[in-house]
Short mmCIF file of N, CA and C in Angstrom, two decimals:
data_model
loop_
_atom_site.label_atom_id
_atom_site.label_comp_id
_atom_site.label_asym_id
_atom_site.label_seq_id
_atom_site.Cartn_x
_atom_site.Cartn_y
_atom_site.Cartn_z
N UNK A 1 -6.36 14.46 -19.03
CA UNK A 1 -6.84 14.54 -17.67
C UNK A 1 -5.79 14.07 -16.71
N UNK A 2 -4.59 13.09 -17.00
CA UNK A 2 -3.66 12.36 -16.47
C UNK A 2 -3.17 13.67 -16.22
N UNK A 3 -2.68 13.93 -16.97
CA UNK A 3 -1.51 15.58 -16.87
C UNK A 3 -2.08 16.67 -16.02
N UNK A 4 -3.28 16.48 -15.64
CA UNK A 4 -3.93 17.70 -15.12
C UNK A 4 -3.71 17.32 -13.80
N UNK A 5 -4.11 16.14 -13.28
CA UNK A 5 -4.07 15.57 -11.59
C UNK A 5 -2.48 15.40 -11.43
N UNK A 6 -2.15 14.87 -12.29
CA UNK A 6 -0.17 14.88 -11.95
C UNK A 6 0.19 16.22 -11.50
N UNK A 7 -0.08 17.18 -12.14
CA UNK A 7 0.28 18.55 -11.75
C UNK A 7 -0.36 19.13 -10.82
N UNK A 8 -1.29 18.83 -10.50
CA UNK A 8 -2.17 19.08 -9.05
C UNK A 8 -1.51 18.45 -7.97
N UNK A 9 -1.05 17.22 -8.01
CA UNK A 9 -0.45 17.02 -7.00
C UNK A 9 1.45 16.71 -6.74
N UNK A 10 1.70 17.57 -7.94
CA UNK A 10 3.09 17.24 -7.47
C UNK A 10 3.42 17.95 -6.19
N UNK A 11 2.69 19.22 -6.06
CA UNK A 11 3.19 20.19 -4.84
C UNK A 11 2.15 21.25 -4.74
N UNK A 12 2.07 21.72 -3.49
CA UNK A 12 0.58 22.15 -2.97
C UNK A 12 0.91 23.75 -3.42
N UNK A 13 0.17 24.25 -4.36
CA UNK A 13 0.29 25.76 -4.95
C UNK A 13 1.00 25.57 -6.43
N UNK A 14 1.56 24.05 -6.69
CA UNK A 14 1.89 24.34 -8.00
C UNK A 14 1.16 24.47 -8.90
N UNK A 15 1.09 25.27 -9.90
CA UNK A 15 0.12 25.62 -11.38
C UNK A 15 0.38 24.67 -12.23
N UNK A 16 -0.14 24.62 -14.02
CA UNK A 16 0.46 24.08 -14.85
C UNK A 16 1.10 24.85 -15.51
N UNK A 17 2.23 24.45 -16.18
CA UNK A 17 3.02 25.43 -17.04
C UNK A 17 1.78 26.30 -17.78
N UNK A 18 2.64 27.51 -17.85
CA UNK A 18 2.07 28.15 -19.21
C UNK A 18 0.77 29.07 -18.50
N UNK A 19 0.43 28.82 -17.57
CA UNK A 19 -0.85 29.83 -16.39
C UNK A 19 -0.68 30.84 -16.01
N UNK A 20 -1.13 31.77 -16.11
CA UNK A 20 -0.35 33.63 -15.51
C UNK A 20 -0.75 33.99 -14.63
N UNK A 21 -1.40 32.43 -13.21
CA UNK A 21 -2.00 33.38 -12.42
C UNK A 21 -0.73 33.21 -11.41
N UNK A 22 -0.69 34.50 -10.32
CA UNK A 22 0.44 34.54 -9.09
C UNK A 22 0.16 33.81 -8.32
N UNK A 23 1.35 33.36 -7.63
CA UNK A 23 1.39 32.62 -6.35
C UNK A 23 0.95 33.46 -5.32
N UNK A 24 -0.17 32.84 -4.25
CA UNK A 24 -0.51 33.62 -3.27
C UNK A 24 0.61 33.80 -1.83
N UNK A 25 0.63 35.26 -1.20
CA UNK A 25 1.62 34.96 -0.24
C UNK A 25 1.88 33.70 0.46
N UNK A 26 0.63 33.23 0.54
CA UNK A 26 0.61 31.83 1.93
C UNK A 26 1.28 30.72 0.63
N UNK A 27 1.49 30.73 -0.37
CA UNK A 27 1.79 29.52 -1.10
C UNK A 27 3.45 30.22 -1.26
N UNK A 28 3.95 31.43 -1.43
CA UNK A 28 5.18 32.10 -1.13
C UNK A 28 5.68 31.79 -0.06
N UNK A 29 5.25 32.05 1.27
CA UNK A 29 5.80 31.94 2.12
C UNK A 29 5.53 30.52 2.84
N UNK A 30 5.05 29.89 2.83
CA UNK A 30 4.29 29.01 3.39
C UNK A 30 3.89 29.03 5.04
N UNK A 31 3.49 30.44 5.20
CA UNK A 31 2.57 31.09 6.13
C UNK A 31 4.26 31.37 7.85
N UNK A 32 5.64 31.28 6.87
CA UNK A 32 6.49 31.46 7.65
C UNK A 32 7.31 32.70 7.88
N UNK A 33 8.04 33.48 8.33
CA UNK A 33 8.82 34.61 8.36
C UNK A 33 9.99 33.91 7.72
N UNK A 34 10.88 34.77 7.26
CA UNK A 34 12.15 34.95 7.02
C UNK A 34 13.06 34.24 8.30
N UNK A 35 12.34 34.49 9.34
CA UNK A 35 12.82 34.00 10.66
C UNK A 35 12.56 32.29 10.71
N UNK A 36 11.67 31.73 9.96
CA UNK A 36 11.20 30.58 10.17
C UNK A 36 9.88 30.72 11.52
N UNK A 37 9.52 31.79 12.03
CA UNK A 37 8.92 31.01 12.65
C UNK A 37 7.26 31.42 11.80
N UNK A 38 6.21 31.20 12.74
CA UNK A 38 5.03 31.18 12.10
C UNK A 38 4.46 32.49 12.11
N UNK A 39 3.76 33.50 11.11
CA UNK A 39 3.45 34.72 11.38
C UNK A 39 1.99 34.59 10.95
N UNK A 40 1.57 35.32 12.05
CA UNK A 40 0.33 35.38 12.46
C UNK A 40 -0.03 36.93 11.75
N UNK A 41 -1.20 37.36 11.46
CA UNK A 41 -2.00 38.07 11.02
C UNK A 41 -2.21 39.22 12.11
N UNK A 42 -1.61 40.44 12.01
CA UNK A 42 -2.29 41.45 13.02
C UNK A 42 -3.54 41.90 12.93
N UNK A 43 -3.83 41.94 14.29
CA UNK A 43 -5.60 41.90 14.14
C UNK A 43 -5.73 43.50 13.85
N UNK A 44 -7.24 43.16 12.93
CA UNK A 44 -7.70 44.93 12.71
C UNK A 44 -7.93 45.57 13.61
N UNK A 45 -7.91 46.64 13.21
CA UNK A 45 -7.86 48.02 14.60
C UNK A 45 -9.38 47.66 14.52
N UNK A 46 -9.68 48.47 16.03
CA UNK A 46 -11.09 47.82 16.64
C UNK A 46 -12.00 49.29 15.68
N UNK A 47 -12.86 49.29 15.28
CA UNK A 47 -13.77 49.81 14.37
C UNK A 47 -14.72 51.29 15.50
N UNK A 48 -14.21 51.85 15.65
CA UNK A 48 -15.17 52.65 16.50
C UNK A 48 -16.07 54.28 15.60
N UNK A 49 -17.35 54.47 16.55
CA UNK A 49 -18.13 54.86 15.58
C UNK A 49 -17.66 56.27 15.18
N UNK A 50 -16.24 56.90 16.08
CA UNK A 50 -15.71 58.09 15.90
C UNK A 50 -15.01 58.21 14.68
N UNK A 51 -14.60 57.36 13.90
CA UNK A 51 -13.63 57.48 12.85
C UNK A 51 -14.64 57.52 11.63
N UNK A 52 -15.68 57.37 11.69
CA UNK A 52 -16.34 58.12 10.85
C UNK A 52 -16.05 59.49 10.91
N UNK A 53 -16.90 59.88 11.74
CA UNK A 53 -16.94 61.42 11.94
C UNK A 53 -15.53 62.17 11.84
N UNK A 54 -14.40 61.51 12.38
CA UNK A 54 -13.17 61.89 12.15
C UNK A 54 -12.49 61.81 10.60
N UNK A 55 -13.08 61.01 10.00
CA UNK A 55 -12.39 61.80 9.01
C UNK A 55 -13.74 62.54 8.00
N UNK A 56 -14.68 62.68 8.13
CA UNK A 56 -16.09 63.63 8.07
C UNK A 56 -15.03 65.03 8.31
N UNK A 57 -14.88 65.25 9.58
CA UNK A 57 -14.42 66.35 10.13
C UNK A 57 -13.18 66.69 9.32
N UNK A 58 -11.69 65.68 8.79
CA UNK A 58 -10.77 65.65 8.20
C UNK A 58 -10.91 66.30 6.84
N UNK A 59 -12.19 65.56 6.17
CA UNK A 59 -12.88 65.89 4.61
C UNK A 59 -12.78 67.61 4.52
N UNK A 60 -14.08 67.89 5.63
CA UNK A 60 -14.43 69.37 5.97
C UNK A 60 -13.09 70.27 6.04
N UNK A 61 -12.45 69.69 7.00
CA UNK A 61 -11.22 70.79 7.35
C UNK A 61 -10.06 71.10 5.79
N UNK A 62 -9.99 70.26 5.55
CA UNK A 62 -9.11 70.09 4.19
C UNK A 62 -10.02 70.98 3.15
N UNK A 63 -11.36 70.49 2.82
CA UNK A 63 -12.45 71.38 2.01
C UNK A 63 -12.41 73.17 2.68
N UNK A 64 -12.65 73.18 3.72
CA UNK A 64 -12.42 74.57 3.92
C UNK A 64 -10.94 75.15 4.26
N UNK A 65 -9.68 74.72 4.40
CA UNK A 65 -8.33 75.10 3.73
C UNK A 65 -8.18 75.45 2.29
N UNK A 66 -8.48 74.34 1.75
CA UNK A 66 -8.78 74.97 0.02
C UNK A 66 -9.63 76.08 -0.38
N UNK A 67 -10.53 76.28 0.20
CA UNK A 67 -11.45 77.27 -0.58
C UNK A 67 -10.51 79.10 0.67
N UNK A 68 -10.14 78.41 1.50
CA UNK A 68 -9.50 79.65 2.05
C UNK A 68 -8.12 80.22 1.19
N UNK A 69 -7.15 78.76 1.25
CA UNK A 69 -6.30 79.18 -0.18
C UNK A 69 -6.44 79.77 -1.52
N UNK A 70 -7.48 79.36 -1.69
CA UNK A 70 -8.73 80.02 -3.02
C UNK A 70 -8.35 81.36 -3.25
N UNK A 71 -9.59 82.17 -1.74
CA UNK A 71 -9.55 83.11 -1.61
C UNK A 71 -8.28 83.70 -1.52
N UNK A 72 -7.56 83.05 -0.83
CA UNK A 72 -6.02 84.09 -0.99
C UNK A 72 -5.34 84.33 -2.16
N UNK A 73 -5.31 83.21 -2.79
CA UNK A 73 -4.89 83.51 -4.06
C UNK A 73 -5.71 84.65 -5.26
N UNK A 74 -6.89 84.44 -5.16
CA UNK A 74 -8.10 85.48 -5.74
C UNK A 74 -7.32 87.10 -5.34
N UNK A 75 -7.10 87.15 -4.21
CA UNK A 75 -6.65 88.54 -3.46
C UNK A 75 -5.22 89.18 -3.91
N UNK A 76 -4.22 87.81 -3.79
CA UNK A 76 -2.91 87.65 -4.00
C UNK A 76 -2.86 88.00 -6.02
N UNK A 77 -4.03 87.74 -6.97
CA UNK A 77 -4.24 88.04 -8.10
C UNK A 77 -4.22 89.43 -8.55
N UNK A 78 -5.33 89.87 -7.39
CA UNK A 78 -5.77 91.57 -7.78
C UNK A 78 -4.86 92.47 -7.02
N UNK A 79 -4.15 91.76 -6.24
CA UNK A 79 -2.88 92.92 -5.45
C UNK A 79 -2.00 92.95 -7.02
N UNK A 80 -1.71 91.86 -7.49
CA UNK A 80 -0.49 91.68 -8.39
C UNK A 80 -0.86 92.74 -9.57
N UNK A 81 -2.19 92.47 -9.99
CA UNK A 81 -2.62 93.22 -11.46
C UNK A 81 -2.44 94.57 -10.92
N UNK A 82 -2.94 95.31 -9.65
CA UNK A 82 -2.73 96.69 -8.84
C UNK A 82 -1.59 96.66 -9.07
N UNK A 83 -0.50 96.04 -8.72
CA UNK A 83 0.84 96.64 -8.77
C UNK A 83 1.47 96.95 -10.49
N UNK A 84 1.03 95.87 -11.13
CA UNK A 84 0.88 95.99 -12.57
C UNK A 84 0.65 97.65 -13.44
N UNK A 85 -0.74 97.37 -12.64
CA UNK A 85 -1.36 98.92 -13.00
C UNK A 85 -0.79 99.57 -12.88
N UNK A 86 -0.32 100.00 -11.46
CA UNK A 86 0.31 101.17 -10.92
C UNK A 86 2.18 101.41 -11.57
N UNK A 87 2.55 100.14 -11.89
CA UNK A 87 3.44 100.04 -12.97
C UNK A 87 3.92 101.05 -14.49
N UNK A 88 2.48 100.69 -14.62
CA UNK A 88 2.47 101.37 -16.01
C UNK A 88 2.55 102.37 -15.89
N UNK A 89 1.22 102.68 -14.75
CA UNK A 89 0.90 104.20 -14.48
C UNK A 89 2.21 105.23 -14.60
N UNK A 90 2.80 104.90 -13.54
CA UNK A 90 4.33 105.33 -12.73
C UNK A 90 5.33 105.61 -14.41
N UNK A 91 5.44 104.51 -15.31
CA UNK A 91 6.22 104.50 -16.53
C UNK A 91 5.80 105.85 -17.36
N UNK A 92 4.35 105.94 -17.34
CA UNK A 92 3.90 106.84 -18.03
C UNK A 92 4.06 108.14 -17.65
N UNK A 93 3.97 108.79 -16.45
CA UNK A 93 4.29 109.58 -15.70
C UNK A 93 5.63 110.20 -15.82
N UNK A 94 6.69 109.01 -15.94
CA UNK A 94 7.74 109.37 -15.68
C UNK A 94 8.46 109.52 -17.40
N UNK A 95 7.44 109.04 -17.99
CA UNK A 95 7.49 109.19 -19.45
C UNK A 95 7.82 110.55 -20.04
N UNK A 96 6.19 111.13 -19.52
CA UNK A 96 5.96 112.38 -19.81
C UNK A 96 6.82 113.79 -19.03
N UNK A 97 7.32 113.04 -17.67
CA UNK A 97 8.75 114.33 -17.44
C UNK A 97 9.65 114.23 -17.81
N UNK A 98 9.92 113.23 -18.13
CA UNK A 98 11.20 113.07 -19.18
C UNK A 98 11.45 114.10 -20.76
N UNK A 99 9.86 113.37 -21.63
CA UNK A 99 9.84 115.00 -22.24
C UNK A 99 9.91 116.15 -22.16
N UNK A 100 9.01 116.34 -21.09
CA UNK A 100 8.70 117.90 -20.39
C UNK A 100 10.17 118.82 -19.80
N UNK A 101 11.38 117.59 -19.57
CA UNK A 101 12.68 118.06 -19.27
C UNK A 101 13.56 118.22 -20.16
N UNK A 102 12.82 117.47 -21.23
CA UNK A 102 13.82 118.00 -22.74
C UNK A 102 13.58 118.99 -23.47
N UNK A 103 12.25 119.22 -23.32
CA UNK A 103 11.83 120.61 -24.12
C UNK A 103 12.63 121.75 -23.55
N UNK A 104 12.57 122.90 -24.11
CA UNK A 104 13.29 124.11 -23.77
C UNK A 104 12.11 124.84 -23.00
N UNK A 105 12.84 125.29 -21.85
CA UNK A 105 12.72 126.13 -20.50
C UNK A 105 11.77 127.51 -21.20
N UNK A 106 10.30 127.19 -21.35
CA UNK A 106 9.62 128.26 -22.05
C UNK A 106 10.33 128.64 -22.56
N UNK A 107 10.60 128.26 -23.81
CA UNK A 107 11.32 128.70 -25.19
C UNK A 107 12.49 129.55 -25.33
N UNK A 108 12.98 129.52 -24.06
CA UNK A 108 14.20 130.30 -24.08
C UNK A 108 15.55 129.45 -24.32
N UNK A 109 16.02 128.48 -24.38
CA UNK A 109 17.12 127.84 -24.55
C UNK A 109 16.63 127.25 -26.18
#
């Protein structure tokens, strides 16, 4: 119990060896700047009943950007597979004149 109050009061924030808890800023700093002088706490922004709704409105706007990106991409999908299609299509096409230009000229050549 001796060892416990000795270490309590050698210095205000000291622990006992061997403890894993952190030093709190105010026991870090001892409530001073780098500057030495005393730093005070900036006060919270004043609470008004719009910043609800503002970011309500923030939620919404972001929720309906995404589902619009959605859709574009959905669109931006079936243009791509169309061009795909029309890909093949075009290969095949150009497949079949390719033969049609090797064969002989109604059987005369």
């Amino acid at each position: 119990a001796a060892a416990g109050t000795a270490a309590a009061s050698a210095a205000p924030g000291a622990r006992a060896r061997g403890t894993l808890e952190r030093p709190t800023r105010e026991e870090l700093l001892g409530g001073a700047s780098a500057s030495g002088k005393a730093v005070k706490a900036a006060p919270a922004p004043a609470r008004r009943g719009g910043s609800r709704d503002g970011a309500s409105n923030a939620m919404a706007d972001g929720l309906r950007a995404a589902g619009e990106r959605g859709e574009k991409l959905g669109e931006l999908g079936d243009k791509t597979q169309k061009l795909a299609d029309d890909a093949d299509e075009f290969l095949s096409l150009a497949s079949q004149l390719r033969k049609q230009q090797e064969r002989p000229f109604f059987g005369l050549f």
